[in-house]
mmCIF file of N, CA, C and O in Angstrom:
data_model
loop_
_atom_site.group_PDB
_atom_site.id
_atom_site.type_symbol
_atom_site.label_atom_id
_atom_site.label_comp_id
_atom_site.label_asym_id
_atom_site.label_seq_id
_atom_site.Cartn_x
_atom_site.Cartn_y
_atom_site.Cartn_z
ATOM 1 N N MET B 478 0.844 -1.170 0.000
ATOM 2 C CA MET B 478 0.000 0.000 0.000
ATOM 3 C C MET B 478 0.896 1.241 0.000
ATOM 4 O O MET B 478 1.888 1.298 0.710
ATOM 5 N N ILE B 479 0.538 2.210 -0.763
ATOM 6 C CA ILE B 479 1.299 3.454 -0.854
ATOM 7 C C ILE B 479 0.503 4.559 -0.165
ATOM 8 O O ILE B 479 -0.691 4.727 -0.404
ATOM 9 N N TYR B 480 1.178 5.279 0.716
ATOM 10 C CA TYR B 480 0.547 6.371 1.453
ATOM 11 C C TYR B 480 1.001 7.711 0.887
ATOM 12 O O TYR B 480 2.100 7.839 0.354
ATOM 13 N N ALA B 481 0.148 8.700 1.048
ATOM 14 C CA ALA B 481 0.498 10.056 0.611
ATOM 15 C C ALA B 481 1.552 10.640 1.550
ATOM 16 O O ALA B 481 1.550 10.364 2.752
ATOM 17 N N ASN B 482 2.459 11.422 1.015
ATOM 18 C CA ASN B 482 3.497 12.057 1.825
ATOM 19 C C ASN B 482 2.883 13.045 2.804
ATOM 20 O O ASN B 482 1.887 13.711 2.476
ATOM 21 N N PRO B 483 3.468 13.154 4.019
ATOM 22 C CA PRO B 483 2.975 14.162 4.969
ATOM 23 C C PRO B 483 2.966 15.545 4.322
ATOM 24 O O PRO B 483 3.855 15.897 3.548
ATOM 25 N N GLY B 484 1.942 16.305 4.634
ATOM 26 C CA GLY B 484 1.837 17.654 4.094
ATOM 27 C C GLY B 484 1.080 17.736 2.776
ATOM 28 O O GLY B 484 0.814 18.817 2.278
ATOM 29 N N THR B 485 0.732 16.575 2.217
ATOM 30 C CA THR B 485 -0.048 16.575 0.984
ATOM 31 C C THR B 485 -1.524 16.371 1.346
ATOM 32 O O THR B 485 -1.847 15.921 2.446
ATOM 33 N N PRO B 486 -2.450 16.670 0.437
ATOM 34 C CA PRO B 486 -3.876 16.635 0.777
ATOM 35 C C PRO B 486 -4.391 15.307 1.354
ATOM 36 O O PRO B 486 -5.221 15.306 2.242
ATOM 37 N N ASP B 487 -3.940 14.169 0.877
ATOM 38 C CA ASP B 487 -4.461 12.879 1.344
ATOM 39 C C ASP B 487 -3.604 12.236 2.434
ATOM 40 O O ASP B 487 -3.789 11.062 2.749
ATOM 41 N N ALA B 488 -2.699 12.985 3.016
ATOM 42 C CA ALA B 488 -1.780 12.427 4.021
ATOM 43 C C ALA B 488 -2.528 12.004 5.280
ATOM 44 O O ALA B 488 -3.485 12.658 5.700
ATOM 45 N N LEU B 489 -2.084 10.893 5.863
ATOM 46 C CA LEU B 489 -2.659 10.421 7.114
ATOM 47 C C LEU B 489 -2.089 11.171 8.311
ATOM 48 O O LEU B 489 -2.686 11.182 9.385
ATOM 49 N N ILE B 490 -0.925 11.759 8.145
ATOM 50 C CA ILE B 490 -0.259 12.496 9.218
ATOM 51 C C ILE B 490 0.413 13.731 8.631
ATOM 52 O O ILE B 490 0.834 13.728 7.479
ATOM 53 N N ASN B 491 0.474 14.780 9.413
ATOM 54 C CA ASN B 491 1.164 16.006 8.999
ATOM 55 C C ASN B 491 2.075 16.462 10.129
ATOM 56 O O ASN B 491 1.832 16.152 11.298
ATOM 57 N N PHE B 492 3.098 17.180 9.797
ATOM 58 C CA PHE B 492 4.053 17.683 10.766
ATOM 59 C C PHE B 492 4.057 19.199 10.767
ATOM 60 O O PHE B 492 3.835 19.829 9.732
ATOM 61 N N ASP B 493 4.342 19.781 11.934
ATOM 62 C CA ASP B 493 4.579 21.216 11.992
ATOM 63 C C ASP B 493 5.932 21.492 11.341
ATOM 64 O O ASP B 493 6.779 20.599 11.234
ATOM 65 N N ALA B 494 6.164 22.715 10.918
ATOM 66 C CA ALA B 494 7.439 23.064 10.290
ATOM 67 C C ALA B 494 8.583 23.049 11.299
ATOM 68 O O ALA B 494 9.727 22.766 10.949
ATOM 69 N N ARG B 495 8.272 23.313 12.584
ATOM 70 C CA ARG B 495 9.318 23.394 13.615
ATOM 71 C C ARG B 495 8.738 22.923 14.944
ATOM 72 O O ARG B 495 7.595 23.209 15.271
ATOM 73 N N TYR B 496 9.554 22.198 15.691
ATOM 74 C CA TYR B 496 9.167 21.722 17.017
ATOM 75 C C TYR B 496 10.152 22.248 18.052
ATOM 76 O O TYR B 496 11.295 22.554 17.733
ATOM 77 N N GLY B 497 9.692 22.317 19.301
ATOM 78 C CA GLY B 497 10.567 22.639 20.418
ATOM 79 C C GLY B 497 10.845 21.373 21.205
ATOM 80 O O GLY B 497 10.496 20.270 20.785
ATOM 81 N N ASN B 498 11.461 21.519 22.355
ATOM 82 C CA ASN B 498 11.677 20.398 23.270
ATOM 83 C C ASN B 498 10.379 20.158 24.026
ATOM 84 O O ASN B 498 9.744 21.096 24.491
ATOM 85 N N TYR B 499 9.980 18.900 24.148
ATOM 86 C CA TYR B 499 8.732 18.574 24.843
ATOM 87 C C TYR B 499 9.036 18.460 26.328
ATOM 88 O O TYR B 499 9.626 17.481 26.785
ATOM 89 N N ILE B 500 8.670 19.483 27.091
ATOM 90 C CA ILE B 500 8.971 19.555 28.521
ATOM 91 C C ILE B 500 7.695 19.912 29.270
ATOM 92 O O ILE B 500 7.031 20.897 28.947
ATOM 93 N N GLY B 501 7.370 19.116 30.277
ATOM 94 C CA GLY B 501 6.201 19.413 31.098
ATOM 95 C C GLY B 501 4.894 19.441 30.330
ATOM 96 O O GLY B 501 3.999 20.202 30.664
ATOM 97 N N GLY B 502 4.785 18.646 29.268
ATOM 98 C CA GLY B 502 3.537 18.568 28.525
ATOM 99 C C GLY B 502 3.361 19.606 27.438
ATOM 100 O O GLY B 502 2.285 19.726 26.870
ATOM 101 N N GLU B 503 4.403 20.373 27.145
ATOM 102 C CA GLU B 503 4.295 21.369 26.079
ATOM 103 C C GLU B 503 5.623 21.497 25.348
ATOM 104 O O GLU B 503 6.676 21.139 25.858
ATOM 105 N N PHE B 504 5.550 22.004 24.111
ATOM 106 C CA PHE B 504 6.755 22.244 23.340
ATOM 107 C C PHE B 504 7.351 23.585 23.748
ATOM 108 O O PHE B 504 6.671 24.607 23.735
ATOM 109 N N VAL B 505 8.631 23.570 24.119
ATOM 110 C CA VAL B 505 9.332 24.751 24.607
ATOM 111 C C VAL B 505 10.489 25.054 23.644
ATOM 112 O O VAL B 505 11.229 24.143 23.274
ATOM 113 N N PRO B 506 10.676 26.306 23.242
ATOM 114 C CA PRO B 506 11.793 26.633 22.345
ATOM 115 C C PRO B 506 13.130 26.282 22.995
ATOM 116 O O PRO B 506 13.270 26.335 24.219
ATOM 117 N N PRO B 507 14.128 25.922 22.181
ATOM 118 C CA PRO B 507 15.434 25.596 22.747
ATOM 119 C C PRO B 507 16.083 26.818 23.388
ATOM 120 O O PRO B 507 15.853 27.954 22.959
ATOM 121 N N VAL B 508 16.889 26.573 24.412
ATOM 122 C CA VAL B 508 17.525 27.653 25.173
ATOM 123 C C VAL B 508 18.364 28.553 24.267
ATOM 124 O O VAL B 508 18.306 29.773 24.368
ATOM 125 N N GLN B 509 19.127 27.944 23.374
ATOM 126 C CA GLN B 509 20.001 28.741 22.503
ATOM 127 C C GLN B 509 19.322 29.154 21.200
ATOM 128 O O GLN B 509 19.913 29.836 20.383
ATOM 129 N N GLY B 510 18.068 28.711 20.998
ATOM 130 C CA GLY B 510 17.331 29.118 19.810
ATOM 131 C C GLY B 510 17.804 28.500 18.514
ATOM 132 O O GLY B 510 17.472 28.984 17.440
ATOM 133 N N ARG B 511 18.584 27.428 18.607
ATOM 134 C CA ARG B 511 19.137 26.805 17.392
ATOM 135 C C ARG B 511 18.357 25.545 17.036
ATOM 136 O O ARG B 511 17.961 24.778 17.898
ATOM 137 N N TYR B 512 18.159 25.335 15.733
ATOM 138 C CA TYR B 512 17.432 24.180 15.209
ATOM 139 C C TYR B 512 18.259 23.524 14.113
ATOM 140 O O TYR B 512 19.163 24.144 13.550
ATOM 141 N N PHE B 513 17.927 22.272 13.799
ATOM 142 C CA PHE B 513 18.521 21.629 12.631
ATOM 143 C C PHE B 513 17.433 20.862 11.893
ATOM 144 O O PHE B 513 16.361 20.586 12.431
ATOM 145 N N ASP B 514 17.720 20.535 10.633
ATOM 146 C CA ASP B 514 16.742 19.854 9.789
ATOM 147 C C ASP B 514 16.646 18.380 10.150
ATOM 148 O O ASP B 514 17.661 17.690 10.280
ATOM 149 N N ASN B 515 15.428 17.894 10.295
ATOM 150 C CA ASN B 515 15.153 16.476 10.483
ATOM 151 C C ASN B 515 14.848 15.929 9.089
ATOM 152 O O ASN B 515 13.815 16.236 8.501
ATOM 153 N N VAL B 516 15.772 15.134 8.546
ATOM 154 C CA VAL B 516 15.693 14.692 7.164
ATOM 155 C C VAL B 516 15.129 13.269 7.087
ATOM 156 O O VAL B 516 15.525 12.395 7.851
ATOM 157 N N SER B 517 14.231 13.041 6.144
ATOM 158 C CA SER B 517 13.642 11.721 5.945
ATOM 159 C C SER B 517 14.686 10.757 5.393
ATOM 160 O O SER B 517 15.376 11.067 4.415
ATOM 161 N N PRO B 518 14.794 9.556 5.991
ATOM 162 C CA PRO B 518 15.708 8.561 5.433
ATOM 163 C C PRO B 518 15.162 7.933 4.144
ATOM 164 O O PRO B 518 15.887 7.278 3.410
ATOM 165 N N VAL B 519 13.892 8.156 3.854
ATOM 166 C CA VAL B 519 13.267 7.568 2.673
ATOM 167 C C VAL B 519 13.621 8.334 1.411
ATOM 168 O O VAL B 519 14.037 7.761 0.408
ATOM 169 N N ASN B 520 13.463 9.668 1.457
ATOM 170 C CA ASN B 520 13.678 10.445 0.234
ATOM 171 C C ASN B 520 14.645 11.617 0.400
ATOM 172 O O ASN B 520 14.858 12.365 -0.536
ATOM 173 N N GLY B 521 15.205 11.800 1.600
ATOM 174 C CA GLY B 521 16.177 12.869 1.816
ATOM 175 C C GLY B 521 15.587 14.252 1.952
ATOM 176 O O GLY B 521 16.322 15.228 2.050
ATOM 177 N N GLU B 522 14.268 14.352 1.978
ATOM 178 C CA GLU B 522 13.632 15.663 2.114
ATOM 179 C C GLU B 522 13.512 16.044 3.587
ATOM 180 O O GLU B 522 13.403 15.186 4.460
ATOM 181 N N VAL B 523 13.505 17.339 3.850
ATOM 182 C CA VAL B 523 13.378 17.837 5.216
ATOM 183 C C VAL B 523 11.940 17.612 5.686
ATOM 184 O O VAL B 523 10.987 18.006 5.015
ATOM 185 N N ILE B 524 11.801 16.966 6.857
ATOM 186 C CA ILE B 524 10.486 16.724 7.443
ATOM 187 C C ILE B 524 10.065 17.932 8.275
ATOM 188 O O ILE B 524 8.950 18.428 8.166
ATOM 189 N N CYS B 525 10.982 18.393 9.137
ATOM 190 C CA CYS B 525 10.720 19.532 10.013
ATOM 191 C C CYS B 525 12.038 19.963 10.639
ATOM 192 O O CYS B 525 13.064 19.336 10.418
ATOM 193 N N GLU B 526 11.994 21.042 11.408
ATOM 194 C CA GLU B 526 13.171 21.478 12.167
ATOM 195 C C GLU B 526 12.988 21.059 13.617
ATOM 196 O O GLU B 526 11.890 21.182 14.174
ATOM 197 N N ILE B 527 14.075 20.584 14.227
ATOM 198 C CA ILE B 527 14.041 20.187 15.626
ATOM 199 C C ILE B 527 15.176 20.873 16.372
ATOM 200 O O ILE B 527 16.168 21.283 15.767
ATOM 201 N N PRO B 528 15.054 21.037 17.695
ATOM 202 C CA PRO B 528 16.045 21.790 18.460
ATOM 203 C C PRO B 528 17.420 21.122 18.489
ATOM 204 O O PRO B 528 17.518 19.898 18.513
ATOM 205 N N VAL B 529 18.451 21.943 18.496
ATOM 206 C CA VAL B 529 19.803 21.447 18.719
ATOM 207 C C VAL B 529 19.934 21.188 20.218
ATOM 208 O O VAL B 529 19.663 22.086 21.025
ATOM 209 N N PRO B 530 20.292 19.968 20.614
ATOM 210 C CA PRO B 530 20.387 19.681 22.050
ATOM 211 C C PRO B 530 21.590 20.377 22.683
ATOM 212 O O PRO B 530 22.640 20.528 22.059
ATOM 213 N N VAL B 531 21.410 20.822 23.906
ATOM 214 C CA VAL B 531 22.495 21.414 24.681
ATOM 215 C C VAL B 531 22.482 20.770 26.058
ATOM 216 O O VAL B 531 21.437 20.321 26.537
ATOM 217 N N PRO B 532 23.629 20.709 26.719
ATOM 218 C CA PRO B 532 23.657 20.131 28.063
ATOM 219 C C PRO B 532 22.784 20.925 29.033
ATOM 220 O O PRO B 532 22.672 22.142 28.934
ATOM 221 N N ARG B 533 22.167 20.216 29.950
ATOM 222 C CA ARG B 533 21.343 20.868 30.964
ATOM 223 C C ARG B 533 22.232 21.642 31.923
ATOM 224 O O ARG B 533 23.271 21.165 32.337
ATOM 225 N N THR B 534 21.809 22.830 32.263
ATOM 226 C CA THR B 534 22.565 23.637 33.215
ATOM 227 C C THR B 534 21.731 23.845 34.460
ATOM 228 O O THR B 534 20.521 23.657 34.462
ATOM 229 N N SER B 535 22.377 24.273 35.523
ATOM 230 C CA SER B 535 21.652 24.467 36.780
ATOM 231 C C SER B 535 20.670 25.629 36.715
ATOM 232 O O SER B 535 19.811 25.767 37.570
ATOM 233 N N SER B 536 20.772 26.487 35.691
ATOM 234 C CA SER B 536 19.861 27.616 35.589
ATOM 235 C C SER B 536 18.502 27.208 35.014
ATOM 236 O O SER B 536 17.566 27.986 35.043
ATOM 237 N N LEU B 537 18.389 25.972 34.505
ATOM 238 C CA LEU B 537 17.126 25.510 33.959
ATOM 239 C C LEU B 537 16.339 24.768 35.028
ATOM 240 O O LEU B 537 16.909 24.027 35.818
ATOM 241 N N PRO B 538 15.030 24.945 35.069
ATOM 242 C CA PRO B 538 14.239 24.234 36.080
ATOM 243 C C PRO B 538 14.198 22.738 35.789
ATOM 244 O O PRO B 538 14.256 22.313 34.646
ATOM 245 N N SER B 539 14.110 21.964 36.831
ATOM 246 C CA SER B 539 14.015 20.521 36.702
ATOM 247 C C SER B 539 12.687 20.069 37.278
ATOM 248 O O SER B 539 12.188 20.627 38.249
ATOM 249 N N THR B 540 12.115 19.042 36.678
ATOM 250 C CA THR B 540 10.841 18.528 37.170
ATOM 251 C C THR B 540 11.035 17.364 38.128
ATOM 252 O O THR B 540 10.085 16.862 38.684
ATOM 253 N N ARG B 541 12.257 16.905 38.322
ATOM 254 C CA ARG B 541 12.517 15.815 39.253
ATOM 255 C C ARG B 541 13.809 16.089 40.006
ATOM 256 O O ARG B 541 14.706 16.760 39.500
ATOM 257 N N PRO B 542 13.937 15.557 41.210
ATOM 258 C CA PRO B 542 15.151 15.815 41.989
ATOM 259 C C PRO B 542 16.364 15.110 41.395
ATOM 260 O O PRO B 542 16.252 14.055 40.783
ATOM 261 N N THR B 543 17.500 15.729 41.564
ATOM 262 C CA THR B 543 18.754 15.131 41.107
ATOM 263 C C THR B 543 19.254 14.173 42.177
ATOM 264 O O THR B 543 19.363 14.563 43.343
ATOM 265 N N PRO B 544 19.567 12.910 41.815
ATOM 266 C CA PRO B 544 20.057 11.980 42.828
ATOM 267 C C PRO B 544 21.423 12.421 43.340
ATOM 268 O O PRO B 544 22.204 13.040 42.614
ATOM 269 N N PRO B 545 21.735 12.115 44.612
ATOM 270 C CA PRO B 545 23.038 12.511 45.138
ATOM 271 C C PRO B 545 24.165 11.734 44.460
ATOM 272 O O PRO B 545 23.975 10.609 44.004
ATOM 273 N N LEU B 546 25.322 12.350 44.398
ATOM 274 C CA LEU B 546 26.487 11.687 43.827
ATOM 275 C C LEU B 546 26.983 10.613 44.795
ATOM 276 O O LEU B 546 26.918 10.786 46.010
ATOM 277 N N PRO B 547 27.494 9.487 44.275
ATOM 278 C CA PRO B 547 27.992 8.449 45.173
ATOM 279 C C PRO B 547 29.241 8.918 45.910
ATOM 280 O O PRO B 547 30.058 9.665 45.379
ATOM 281 N N THR B 548 29.371 8.460 47.172
ATOM 282 C CA THR B 548 30.546 8.824 47.979
ATOM 283 C C THR B 548 31.571 7.708 48.024
ATOM 284 O O THR B 548 32.695 7.911 48.454
ATOM 285 N N GLY B 549 31.164 6.515 47.610
ATOM 286 C CA GLY B 549 32.062 5.367 47.681
ATOM 287 C C GLY B 549 31.795 4.508 48.905
ATOM 288 O O GLY B 549 32.333 3.408 49.037
ATOM 289 N N ASP B 550 30.968 4.986 49.832
ATOM 290 C CA ASP B 550 30.651 4.249 51.052
ATOM 291 C C ASP B 550 29.321 3.506 50.953
ATOM 292 O O ASP B 550 28.892 2.880 51.924
ATOM 293 N N GLU B 551 28.663 3.554 49.799
ATOM 294 C CA GLU B 551 27.369 2.921 49.646
ATOM 295 C C GLU B 551 27.533 1.406 49.562
ATOM 296 O O GLU B 551 28.514 0.906 49.039
ATOM 297 N N PRO B 552 26.542 0.658 50.065
ATOM 298 C CA PRO B 552 26.597 -0.790 49.906
ATOM 299 C C PRO B 552 26.381 -1.161 48.442
ATOM 300 O O PRO B 552 25.796 -0.385 47.682
ATOM 301 N N PRO B 553 26.840 -2.334 48.021
ATOM 302 C CA PRO B 553 26.622 -2.729 46.621
ATOM 303 C C PRO B 553 25.137 -2.948 46.365
ATOM 304 O O PRO B 553 24.378 -3.234 47.285
ATOM 305 N N PRO B 554 24.716 -2.807 45.126
ATOM 306 C CA PRO B 554 23.322 -3.065 44.783
ATOM 307 C C PRO B 554 22.962 -4.514 45.108
ATOM 308 O O PRO B 554 23.843 -5.376 45.144
ATOM 309 N N PRO B 555 21.693 -4.812 45.355
ATOM 310 C CA PRO B 555 21.298 -6.184 45.668
ATOM 311 C C PRO B 555 21.612 -7.131 44.497
ATOM 312 O O PRO B 555 21.566 -6.736 43.341
ATOM 313 N N ASN B 556 21.930 -8.365 44.844
ATOM 314 C CA ASN B 556 22.197 -9.432 43.870
ATOM 315 C C ASN B 556 23.438 -9.160 43.012
ATOM 316 O O ASN B 556 23.533 -9.669 41.913
ATOM 317 N N VAL B 557 24.359 -8.355 43.488
ATOM 318 C CA VAL B 557 25.597 -8.101 42.773
ATOM 319 C C VAL B 557 26.737 -8.650 43.635
ATOM 320 O O VAL B 557 26.888 -8.255 44.790
ATOM 321 N N PRO B 558 27.519 -9.584 43.105
ATOM 322 C CA PRO B 558 28.612 -10.136 43.912
ATOM 323 C C PRO B 558 29.630 -9.069 44.272
ATOM 324 O O PRO B 558 29.931 -8.186 43.472
ATOM 325 N N THR B 559 30.129 -9.134 45.507
ATOM 326 C CA THR B 559 31.129 -8.157 45.938
ATOM 327 C C THR B 559 32.547 -8.678 45.762
ATOM 328 O O THR B 559 33.496 -7.949 45.897
ATOM 329 N N CYS B 560 32.654 -9.931 45.489
ATOM 330 C CA CYS B 560 33.981 -10.516 45.307
ATOM 331 C C CYS B 560 33.883 -11.666 44.327
ATOM 332 O O CYS B 560 32.818 -12.142 43.987
ATOM 333 N N CYS B 561 34.981 -12.144 43.921
ATOM 334 C CA CYS B 561 35.064 -13.253 42.950
ATOM 335 C C CYS B 561 34.528 -14.480 43.513
ATOM 336 O O CYS B 561 34.511 -15.351 43.962
#
């Protein structure tokens, strides 16, 4: 079966021209405002623009707590041998 390309009149799915990062249930623009082309592996055409990823910084809000860093004094995880 042959389907119509996205964005054409008979298409089953369509894409927005540009997306943000999906955070907290909504699309949010990237921090640095940079995007790159998401190219179809089928025909090489641009599907849409998506955000350029950047490392998370402490100035950005987080929706979950950051786990503490290990100190080296923690017990081994369960069911993991501690010796040969």
